[in-house]
CSV table of C-alpha atoms and ligand atoms in Angstrom, one decimal:
chain,number,residue,atom,x,y,z
A,1,MET,CA,257.5,30.5,137.9
A,2,GLU,CA,256.9,30.9,134.1
A,3,LYS,CA,256.3,27.5,132.6
A,4,LYS,CA,258.8,25.8,129.9
A,5,ALA,CA,257.2,24.2,126.5
A,6,LEU,CA,259.4,22.1,123.4
A,7,ILE,CA,257.8,22.3,120.7
A,8,THR,CA,258.6,20.2,117.9
A,9,GLY,CA,257.5,21.3,114.5
A,10,ILE,CA,257.1,24.9,115.6
A,11,ALA,CA,257.8,26.4,111.7
A,12,GLY,CA,254.9,24.3,110.5
A,13,GLN,CA,250.9,25.4,110.9
A,14,ASP,CA,250.3,24.1,114.0
A,15,GLY,CA,253.3,24.7,115.6
A,16,SER,CA,253.7,28.4,115.0
A,17,TYR,CA,250.2,29.3,116.5
A,18,LEU,CA,250.9,27.3,119.1
A,19,ALA,CA,253.8,29.2,119.6
A,20,GLU,CA,251.8,32.5,119.5
A,21,PHE,CA,249.6,30.8,122.0
A,22,LEU,CA,251.8,29.5,124.6
A,23,LEU,CA,253.7,33.0,124.3
A,24,TYR,CA,250.5,34.9,125.0
A,25,LYS,CA,250.0,32.7,128.1
A,26,GLY,CA,253.0,33.8,129.3
A,27,TYR,CA,254.9,30.8,128.3
A,28,GLN,CA,259.2,30.5,127.8
A,29,VAL,CA,258.9,28.2,124.3
A,30,HIS,CA,261.3,26.2,122.8
A,31,GLY,CA,261.0,25.2,119.1
A,32,ILE,CA,263.3,22.3,117.2
A,33,ILE,CA,263.8,23.5,113.7
A,34,ARG,CA,265.3,21.8,110.8
A,35,TRP,CA,269.0,23.5,109.4
A,36,ASP,CA,267.5,24.0,105.4
A,37,SER,CA,269.9,25.7,103.1
A,38,ILE,CA,266.9,28.6,103.3
A,39,PHE,CA,265.6,30.0,106.1
A,40,THR,CA,261.6,27.8,106.3
A,41,THR,CA,260.6,29.8,109.3
A,42,GLU,CA,258.3,32.1,107.3
A,43,ARG,CA,255.6,31.0,110.2
A,44,ILE,CA,257.5,32.3,113.1
A,45,ASP,CA,259.1,35.2,111.7
A,46,HIS,CA,256.9,37.8,113.4
A,47,LEU,CA,257.9,36.1,116.9
A,48,TYR,CA,261.4,36.1,116.4
A,49,GLN,CA,263.3,37.3,119.3
A,50,ASP,CA,267.1,38.5,118.9
A,51,PRO,CA,268.8,35.9,121.6
A,52,HIS,CA,271.1,38.9,122.6
A,53,VAL,CA,268.1,40.8,124.0
A,54,ASN,CA,267.1,40.6,127.9
A,55,ASN,CA,264.0,38.9,128.9
A,56,VAL,CA,263.5,37.0,125.4
A,57,LYS,CA,260.6,34.5,125.8
A,58,LEU,CA,261.4,32.7,122.3
A,59,PHE,CA,264.0,30.3,122.0
A,60,LEU,CA,264.8,27.9,119.0
A,61,HIS,CA,267.3,24.9,117.9
A,62,TYR,CA,268.7,23.4,115.9
A,63,GLY,CA,267.5,19.5,115.5
A,64,ASP,CA,265.7,16.6,113.7
A,65,LEU,CA,263.5,13.7,114.6
A,66,SER,CA,266.0,11.4,113.3
A,67,ASP,CA,268.9,12.2,116.1
A,68,THR,CA,267.8,10.5,119.4
A,69,GLY,CA,271.2,12.3,120.8
A,70,ASN,CA,270.1,15.9,119.5
A,71,LEU,CA,267.0,15.5,121.4
A,72,GLU,CA,267.8,14.0,124.8
A,73,ARG,CA,270.5,16.7,125.4
A,74,LEU,CA,267.5,19.2,124.1
A,75,ILE,CA,265.3,17.7,127.0
A,76,ASN,CA,267.8,17.8,129.4
A,77,GLN,CA,269.2,21.4,128.3
A,78,ILE,CA,265.5,23.3,128.4
A,79,LYS,CA,264.0,21.0,131.0
A,80,PRO,CA,260.6,21.7,129.4
A,81,ASP,CA,257.3,21.1,131.9
A,82,GLU,CA,255.7,20.1,128.7
A,83,ILE,CA,256.6,18.8,125.2
A,84,TYR,CA,254.3,19.6,122.3
A,85,HIS,CA,255.5,16.7,119.6
A,86,LEU,CA,254.1,17.9,116.1
A,87,GLY,CA,257.0,17.4,114.1
A,88,ALA,CA,255.9,15.3,111.8
A,89,MET,CA,256.0,14.5,107.9
A,90,SER,CA,252.7,15.0,107.6
A,91,HIS,CA,251.7,14.7,104.0
A,92,VAL,CA,249.2,11.6,103.8
A,93,LYS,CA,250.0,11.9,99.9
A,94,VAL,CA,253.6,12.2,100.1
A,95,SER,CA,254.3,8.9,102.5
A,96,PHE,CA,253.5,6.7,100.5
A,97,ASP,CA,256.2,7.9,97.5
A,98,MET,CA,259.0,7.8,100.9
A,99,PRO,CA,257.5,5.2,103.3
A,100,GLU,CA,260.8,4.5,105.3
A,101,SER,CA,261.1,8.2,106.3
A,102,THR,CA,257.9,8.8,107.2
A,103,VAL,CA,258.0,6.3,109.7
A,104,ASN,CA,261.1,7.1,111.0
A,105,ILE,CA,260.2,10.5,111.5
A,106,ASP,CA,256.2,10.1,112.6
A,107,GLY,CA,256.8,6.7,114.6
A,108,LEU,CA,260.8,6.1,115.7
A,109,GLY,CA,260.6,10.2,116.2
A,110,THR,CA,258.0,10.1,119.1
A,111,LEU,CA,259.9,6.9,120.5
A,112,ARG,CA,263.4,9.0,120.9
A,113,ILE,CA,261.4,11.4,122.6
A,114,LEU,CA,259.2,9.5,124.9
A,115,GLU,CA,262.7,7.6,126.2
A,116,ALA,CA,263.9,10.7,126.4
A,117,ILE,CA,261.6,11.9,128.8
A,118,LYS,CA,261.8,8.7,131.0
A,119,ASN,CA,265.6,8.8,131.0
A,120,SER,CA,265.4,12.4,132.0
A,121,LYS,CA,263.7,11.6,134.8
A,122,LEU,CA,261.6,15.1,134.6
A,123,PRO,CA,258.0,15.6,135.3
A,124,ILE,CA,257.2,16.4,132.0
A,125,LYS,CA,254.2,16.1,130.0
A,126,PHE,CA,253.8,15.5,126.4
A,127,TYR,CA,251.5,16.1,124.3
A,128,MET,CA,251.3,13.9,120.6
A,129,ALA,CA,249.8,14.7,117.6
A,130,SER,CA,247.4,11.6,116.4
A,131,SER,CA,245.4,11.9,113.7
A,132,SER,CA,241.9,11.3,112.2
A,133,GLU,CA,244.0,9.6,109.4
A,134,MET,CA,244.3,6.4,112.3
A,135,PHE,CA,240.7,5.6,111.2
A,136,GLY,CA,240.8,4.9,108.3
A,137,ASN,CA,237.7,3.8,106.8
A,138,ASN,CA,235.8,2.7,109.4
A,139,ALA,CA,232.2,3.9,109.6
A,140,PRO,CA,231.8,7.2,110.7
A,141,PRO,CA,231.2,9.1,113.1
A,142,GLN,CA,234.7,8.1,114.9
A,143,ASN,CA,235.2,8.5,118.4
A,144,GLU,CA,237.8,7.6,121.2
A,145,ASN,CA,236.3,4.0,121.2
A,146,THR,CA,236.9,3.5,117.1
A,147,PRO,CA,239.2,0.6,115.9
A,148,PHE,CA,241.6,2.0,113.5
A,149,HIS,CA,242.8,0.9,110.4
A,150,PRO,CA,245.1,3.2,108.9
A,151,ARG,CA,245.7,3.1,105.3
A,152,SER,CA,248.4,4.7,104.5
A,153,PRO,CA,252.4,4.8,105.4
A,154,TYR,CA,251.4,8.7,107.5
A,155,ALA,CA,248.8,7.0,109.5
A,156,CYS,CA,250.6,3.3,110.0
A,157,ALA,CA,253.5,5.3,111.7
A,158,LYS,CA,250.7,7.8,113.9
A,159,VAL,CA,249.1,5.1,114.7
A,160,PHE,CA,251.5,3.1,116.3
A,161,SER,CA,253.2,6.9,118.1
A,162,PHE,CA,249.9,6.6,119.2
A,163,ASP,CA,250.0,3.0,121.1
A,164,ILE,CA,253.6,4.0,122.4
A,165,THR,CA,252.1,6.5,124.1
A,166,ARG,CA,249.7,5.4,126.1
A,167,MET,CA,252.3,2.3,126.4
A,168,TYR,CA,254.3,4.8,128.2
A,169,ARG,CA,251.7,6.3,129.9
A,170,GLU,CA,251.0,2.8,131.5
A,171,ALA,CA,254.1,1.6,131.9
A,172,TYR,CA,256.3,4.3,133.1
A,173,GLY,CA,253.9,7.4,134.9
A,174,ILE,CA,254.6,10.1,132.5
A,175,PHE,CA,252.1,12.6,131.7
A,176,ALA,CA,251.5,11.5,128.4
A,177,CYS,CA,248.1,12.3,126.0
A,178,ASN,CA,247.0,12.1,122.7
A,179,GLY,CA,244.6,14.9,120.9
A,180,ILE,CA,243.4,13.1,118.1
A,181,LEU,CA,242.3,16.0,116.0
A,182,PHE,CA,240.5,16.0,112.5
A,183,ASN,CA,241.9,18.4,109.7
A,184,HIS,CA,242.1,21.8,110.9
A,185,GLU,CA,243.2,23.9,108.3
A,186,GLY,CA,243.6,28.0,108.0
A,187,CYS,CA,245.7,30.9,106.9
A,188,ARG,CA,248.9,29.4,107.4
A,189,ARG,CA,248.4,25.5,105.7
A,190,GLY,CA,251.1,24.6,103.6
A,191,PRO,CA,250.1,25.3,99.7
A,192,THR,CA,249.7,21.2,98.8
A,193,PHE,CA,247.2,20.8,101.1
A,194,VAL,CA,243.6,20.5,99.1
A,195,THR,CA,242.2,23.0,101.1
A,196,ARG,CA,245.1,25.4,100.4
A,197,LYS,CA,245.6,24.6,97.5
A,198,ILE,CA,241.7,25.4,96.6
A,199,THR,CA,241.7,28.9,98.4
A,200,MET,CA,244.8,29.8,96.8
A,201,ALA,CA,243.9,29.1,93.0
A,202,VAL,CA,240.9,30.7,93.7
A,203,ALA,CA,242.7,33.9,94.5
A,204,LYS,CA,245.6,33.4,91.6
A,205,ILE,CA,242.3,32.6,88.8
A,206,LYS,CA,241.0,35.7,90.2
A,207,ALA,CA,243.9,37.8,90.0
A,208,GLY,CA,244.6,36.3,86.4
A,209,LEU,CA,247.7,34.7,87.0
A,210,GLU,CA,246.1,31.2,86.7
A,211,LYS,CA,243.1,29.4,84.6
A,212,LYS,CA,243.1,26.2,86.0
A,213,ILE,CA,243.4,23.9,89.0
A,214,TYR,CA,244.2,19.9,88.7
A,215,LEU,CA,243.1,18.2,91.6
A,216,GLY,CA,242.3,14.3,92.8
A,217,ASN,CA,239.1,12.7,94.4
A,218,ILE,CA,237.3,15.7,95.0
A,219,ASN,CA,234.4,13.3,96.3
A,220,ALA,CA,236.2,12.3,99.7
A,221,LYS,CA,234.5,14.1,103.1
A,222,ARG,CA,236.7,15.5,105.8
A,223,ASP,CA,235.6,17.3,109.2
A,224,TRP,CA,237.4,20.6,108.3
A,225,GLY,CA,238.2,22.5,111.7
A,226,PHE,CA,239.6,26.0,112.2
A,227,SER,CA,243.1,25.7,113.3
A,228,GLN,CA,243.3,27.8,116.2
A,229,GLU,CA,240.6,26.3,117.9
A,230,TYR,CA,242.6,23.3,117.9
A,231,ILE,CA,245.7,24.6,119.2
A,232,GLU,CA,243.9,25.8,122.4
A,233,ALA,CA,242.6,22.1,122.2
A,234,MET,CA,246.1,20.6,122.6
A,235,TRP,CA,246.5,23.6,125.7
A,236,GLN,CA,243.6,22.0,127.5
A,237,ILE,CA,244.2,18.2,127.3
A,238,LEU,CA,248.1,19.1,128.2
A,239,GLN,CA,246.3,21.4,131.3
A,240,GLN,CA,243.6,18.2,133.4
A,241,ASP,CA,244.4,16.4,136.8
A,242,GLN,CA,245.3,12.5,134.5
A,243,PRO,CA,246.5,12.3,131.2
A,244,ASP,CA,244.0,11.0,128.6
A,245,ASP,CA,243.1,10.8,125.0
A,246,PHE,CA,240.7,13.0,123.0
A,247,VAL,CA,238.9,13.8,119.7
A,248,ILE,CA,238.6,17.1,118.6
A,249,ALA,CA,236.6,17.5,115.7
A,250,THR,CA,233.9,19.5,114.9
A,251,GLY,CA,231.7,16.9,113.9
A,252,GLU,CA,230.3,17.8,110.6
A,253,SER,CA,231.6,16.4,107.1
A,254,HIS,CA,231.9,17.8,103.6
A,255,SER,CA,233.4,17.2,100.8
A,256,VAL,CA,236.2,18.5,98.9
A,257,LYS,CA,233.3,19.5,95.8
A,258,GLU,CA,231.6,21.5,98.4
A,259,PHE,CA,234.9,23.4,99.2
A,260,LEU,CA,235.4,24.4,95.4
A,261,GLU,CA,231.5,25.3,95.3
A,262,VAL,CA,231.6,27.9,98.2
A,263,ALA,CA,235.5,29.2,97.8
A,264,PHE,CA,234.3,29.7,94.0
A,265,GLN,CA,231.2,31.3,94.8
A,266,TYR,CA,232.4,33.4,97.3
A,267,ALA,CA,235.0,35.2,95.1
A,268,GLY,CA,232.3,35.8,92.8
A,269,LEU,CA,233.7,33.3,90.5
A,270,GLY,CA,230.9,31.1,89.8
A,271,ASP,CA,230.7,27.9,89.4
A,272,PHE,CA,234.1,25.8,89.8
A,273,LYS,CA,233.5,23.0,86.7
A,274,GLN,CA,234.7,26.0,84.5
A,275,TYR,CA,238.1,25.5,86.4
A,276,VAL,CA,239.0,22.2,87.9
A,277,GLU,CA,240.6,19.7,86.0
A,278,ILE,CA,240.8,16.5,87.3
A,279,ASP,CA,244.6,14.7,87.4
A,280,ASP,CA,245.3,10.9,88.4
A,281,ARG,CA,248.6,12.3,90.2
A,282,TYR,CA,246.8,13.4,93.2
A,283,PHE,CA,244.8,9.8,93.6
A,284,ARG,CA,246.3,7.5,96.4
A,285,PRO,CA,246.7,4.0,96.5
A,286,ALA,CA,244.5,3.9,98.9
A,287,GLU,CA,241.8,6.7,100.1
A,288,VAL,CA,240.0,7.8,103.3
A,289,GLU,CA,236.7,8.5,102.3
A,290,ASN,CA,234.6,10.2,105.1
A,291,LEU,CA,235.9,11.1,108.5
A,292,ILE,CA,233.1,12.6,110.9
A,293,GLY,CA,234.6,13.2,114.3
A,294,ASP,CA,232.5,12.6,117.2
A,295,PRO,CA,233.7,15.6,119.8
A,296,LEU,CA,231.2,14.6,122.7
A,297,LYS,CA,234.8,13.6,125.4
A,298,ALA,CA,236.0,17.2,124.5
A,299,LYS,CA,233.0,18.9,125.0
A,300,ASN,CA,232.1,17.3,128.5
A,301,LYS,CA,235.6,17.0,130.1
A,302,LEU,CA,237.6,19.9,127.9
A,303,ASN,CA,234.2,22.4,127.6
A,304,TRP,CA,235.9,22.8,123.8
A,305,GLU,CA,234.0,23.1,121.0
A,306,ALA,CA,234.5,24.2,117.1
A,307,LYS,CA,232.8,27.8,116.9
A,308,ILE,CA,234.0,27.9,113.1
A,309,LYS,CA,231.4,26.4,110.8
A,310,PHE,CA,232.9,25.0,107.4
A,311,ASP,CA,231.8,27.6,105.4
A,312,GLU,CA,233.4,30.5,107.7
A,313,LEU,CA,236.1,28.5,107.5
A,314,VAL,CA,236.7,29.0,103.2
A,315,LYS,CA,235.8,31.9,103.8
A,316,ILE,CA,238.4,32.9,106.2
A,317,MET,CA,240.7,31.6,103.8
A,318,VAL,CA,239.9,32.7,101.3
A,319,ASP,CA,240.0,36.6,102.2
A,320,SER,CA,243.2,36.3,103.2
A,321,ASP,CA,244.6,34.6,100.4
A,322,MET,CA,243.0,37.1,98.3
A,323,ARG,CA,244.4,39.9,100.7
A,324,ARG,CA,248.2,38.3,99.7
A,325,LEU,CA,247.7,39.6,96.3
A,326,ASN,CA,246.7,42.9,97.4
A,327,LEU,CA,242.7,42.2,95.6
A,328,ALA,CA,239.8,43.2,97.7
A,329,ALA,CA,238.6,40.4,99.6
A,330,PRO,CA,234.8,40.3,100.2
A,331,GLY,CA,235.3,40.5,103.5
A,332,GLU,CA,232.8,37.9,105.8
A,333,GLY,CA,236.0,35.8,106.8
A,334,ASP,CA,237.4,38.9,108.5
A,335,LYS,CA,234.1,39.8,109.9
A,336,ILE,CA,233.7,36.4,111.7
A,337,ILE,CA,237.3,36.4,112.9
A,338,LYS,CA,236.1,39.6,114.8
A,339,GLU,CA,232.7,38.3,115.9
A,340,LYS,CA,234.2,35.0,117.2
A,341,PHE,CA,237.4,35.7,118.8
A,342,PRO,CA,237.2,39.2,120.5
A,343,ASP,CA,240.9,38.2,122.5
A,344,LYS,CA,242.0,36.9,119.0
A,345,TRP,CA,246.1,35.9,120.4
A,346,TRP,CA,247.6,35.4,116.9
A,347,LYS,CA,248.8,37.4,113.7
A,348,VAL,CA,245.8,37.4,110.6
A,349,ASP,CA,247.7,36.8,107.8
B,401,NAP,P1,253.0,21.1,108.9
B,401,NAP,O1,252.6,22.6,109.0
B,401,NAP,O2,253.6,19.8,107.8
B,401,NAP,O3,253.6,20.8,110.1
B,401,NAP,C1,254.9,19.8,110.7
B,401,NAP,C2,256.2,20.4,110.8
B,401,NAP,O4,256.7,19.4,110.9
B,401,NAP,C3,257.2,21.1,110.1
B,401,NAP,O5,257.6,22.4,110.9
B,401,NAP,C4,258.2,20.3,110.3
B,401,NAP,O6,259.8,21.3,109.4
B,401,NAP,C5,258.6,19.6,110.7
B,401,NAP,N1,259.3,18.4,110.4
B,401,NAP,C6,259.2,17.4,109.4
B,401,NAP,N2,259.8,16.5,109.7
B,401,NAP,C7,260.9,16.5,110.4
B,401,NAP,C8,262.0,15.9,111.3
B,401,NAP,N3,262.3,15.5,110.3
B,401,NAP,N4,262.8,16.6,112.3
B,401,NAP,C9,261.8,17.9,112.9
B,401,NAP,N5,261.2,18.5,112.3
B,401,NAP,C10,260.2,17.7,111.2
B,401,NAP,O7,252.2,20.0,109.5
B,401,NAP,P2,250.8,20.4,110.4
B,401,NAP,O8,249.6,21.0,109.9
B,401,NAP,O9,251.3,21.6,111.3
B,401,NAP,O10,250.8,19.4,111.9
B,401,NAP,C11,251.3,19.5,113.1
B,401,NAP,C12,251.3,17.6,113.4
B,401,NAP,O11,249.8,17.2,113.5
B,401,NAP,C13,252.3,17.4,112.4
B,401,NAP,O12,252.4,15.9,113.4
B,401,NAP,C14,250.5,16.1,111.7
B,401,NAP,O13,251.0,15.0,111.2
B,401,NAP,C15,249.4,16.0,112.9
B,401,NAP,N6,248.1,15.9,112.9
B,401,NAP,C16,248.1,17.6,111.7
B,401,NAP,C17,246.5,17.8,111.3
B,401,NAP,C18,245.9,18.5,110.4
B,401,NAP,O14,244.4,18.7,110.3
B,401,NAP,N7,246.8,20.0,110.3
B,401,NAP,C19,245.4,16.3,111.8
B,401,NAP,C20,246.2,15.5,112.5
B,401,NAP,C21,247.2,15.7,112.6
B,401,NAP,P3,259.6,21.7,108.5
B,401,NAP,O15,259.5,23.4,109.3
B,401,NAP,O16,261.7,22.6,107.7
B,401,NAP,O17,259.1,21.2,107.3
B,402,F7E,O1,243.5,15.8,101.3
B,402,F7E,C1,241.7,14.9,99.0
B,402,F7E,C2,242.5,13.8,99.4
B,402,F7E,O2,246.4,16.4,101.9
B,402,F7E,C3,242.4,16.1,101.8
B,402,F7E,C4,247.1,16.2,106.9
B,402,F7E,O3,247.0,17.6,108.0
B,402,F7E,O4,244.4,15.7,107.7
B,402,F7E,C5,245.4,16.3,106.4
B,402,F7E,O5,245.4,15.2,105.6
B,402,F7E,C6,241.5,15.1,101.2
B,402,F7E,C7,242.1,13.7,100.4
B,402,F7E,O6,244.6,15.9,103.7
B,402,F7E,C8,243.8,16.7,96.3
B,402,F7E,O7,242.5,12.3,97.6
B,402,F7E,C9,242.3,15.9,96.2
B,402,F7E,O8,241.1,12.9,100.7
B,402,F7E,O9,244.3,17.8,102.1
B,402,F7E,P1,244.8,17.1,102.1
B,402,F7E,P2,245.0,15.1,104.3
B,402,F7E,O10,244.9,13.6,103.4
B,402,F7E,O11,243.1,14.6,104.9
B,402,F7E,C10,245.1,15.0,108.4
B,402,F7E,C11,243.7,14.8,109.5
B,402,F7E,C12,246.0,14.5,109.0
B,402,F7E,O12,246.5,13.9,110.0
B,402,F7E,C13,247.7,14.6,107.6
B,402,F7E,O13,248.5,15.4,108.4
B,402,F7E,O14,241.2,15.9,99.5
B,402,F7E,N1,242.2,15.4,97.4
B,402,F7E,N2,243.0,16.5,95.6
B,402,F7E,C14,243.4,16.2,97.4
B,402,F7E,N3,244.4,16.3,98.3
B,402,F7E,C15,245.9,17.0,97.8
B,402,F7E,N4,246.6,17.0,99.2
B,402,F7E,N5,245.8,17.6,96.6
B,402,F7E,C16,244.9,17.2,95.7
B,402,F7E,O15,244.9,17.7,94.7
């Protein structure tokens, strides 16, 4: 029997790749999308199947993480083997502007799903998209034993979700796991996250469409990995014999400034300082300065290790954004993907 997966946040960066990966693995995939007055499913349009034809493998359902009844009904109707809970208001800076709705969606949304699983009495495995932001400024490298010190409404809500996931595992025996994922980026990353903001600006400047990019704290450091590899880790976490929590990271950290250096040089634009202006509006009331994940447990138990390194990630993203503007991309990024992922399961953007 084919397995059934339900993905919240299927139209997001991770959700779209995960849907593609699970379809490749032979799953029947169900995804929750929000209603909007325009279509917001661009990232999964290439996977869409007309529900009127036979043997459809992908099903989209309207829903919202604030709607308990809707979530319960979907879970009881679909009866998924696995739920990947990726839906969230995922922008740290924006969470300071809308703390209450962030906590409702990113915190209580998780509780609503766990309650629905518990009440359904179905043997559903649950994956929670936890985040390195939960560590705050606790000294790197951060691993599964590092205490949390959240520094944004987003991170506070994620700490609640982490804890409630573990609590439902211990109290009710639910196969519920946390993936504590460090930043992972790629060609479907939302345009307001710093990496994609930079690679899109590089392409636009190269094309003569823009002259400047406005940024906040470019000294912040992150452990940046390649999104598709992190998707595979999510699936692996749910295939273990026992439910557990894992840090997923590259083990390296680089500043936003270094990202700028590599991206502008790679595109042949020279020194990034000619193009960058600092704008106060992009600073956060409280910053997380330096995240470096220690992925040893994932290596030992999941045999998972990041293949794409920092410079390679930047090149992959710049190539993609240059291609989108019909510019001749340097092409090293495309070559890296071909070499490192001969069995690539995703559509190259
Ligand atoms: P993303 O691109 O922002 O996608 C989030 C998805 O959640 C979107 O599809 C969004 O729907 C959906 N969503 C938001 N509010 C919702 C609501 N009220 N009801 C239902 N769905 C809702 O985020 P991502 O980068 O793919 O990240 C996936 C998950 O991993 C998130 O939970 C994020 O917090 C977490 N995470 C991400 C990273 C990372 O580096 N990417 C690292 C650690 C953890 P729309 O498409 O309609 O906007
Ligand atoms: O910021 C700095 C900013 O918004 C990275 C989410 O997926 O990863 C992501 O959260 C750094 C921060 O990602 C700008 O201050 C400077 O230090 O790209 P970001 P994030 O906050 O790390 C974690 C793991 C998640 O869980 C989240 O869901 O870059 N920065 N200038 C800027 N950031 C943005 N967005 N825009 C700027 O102009």
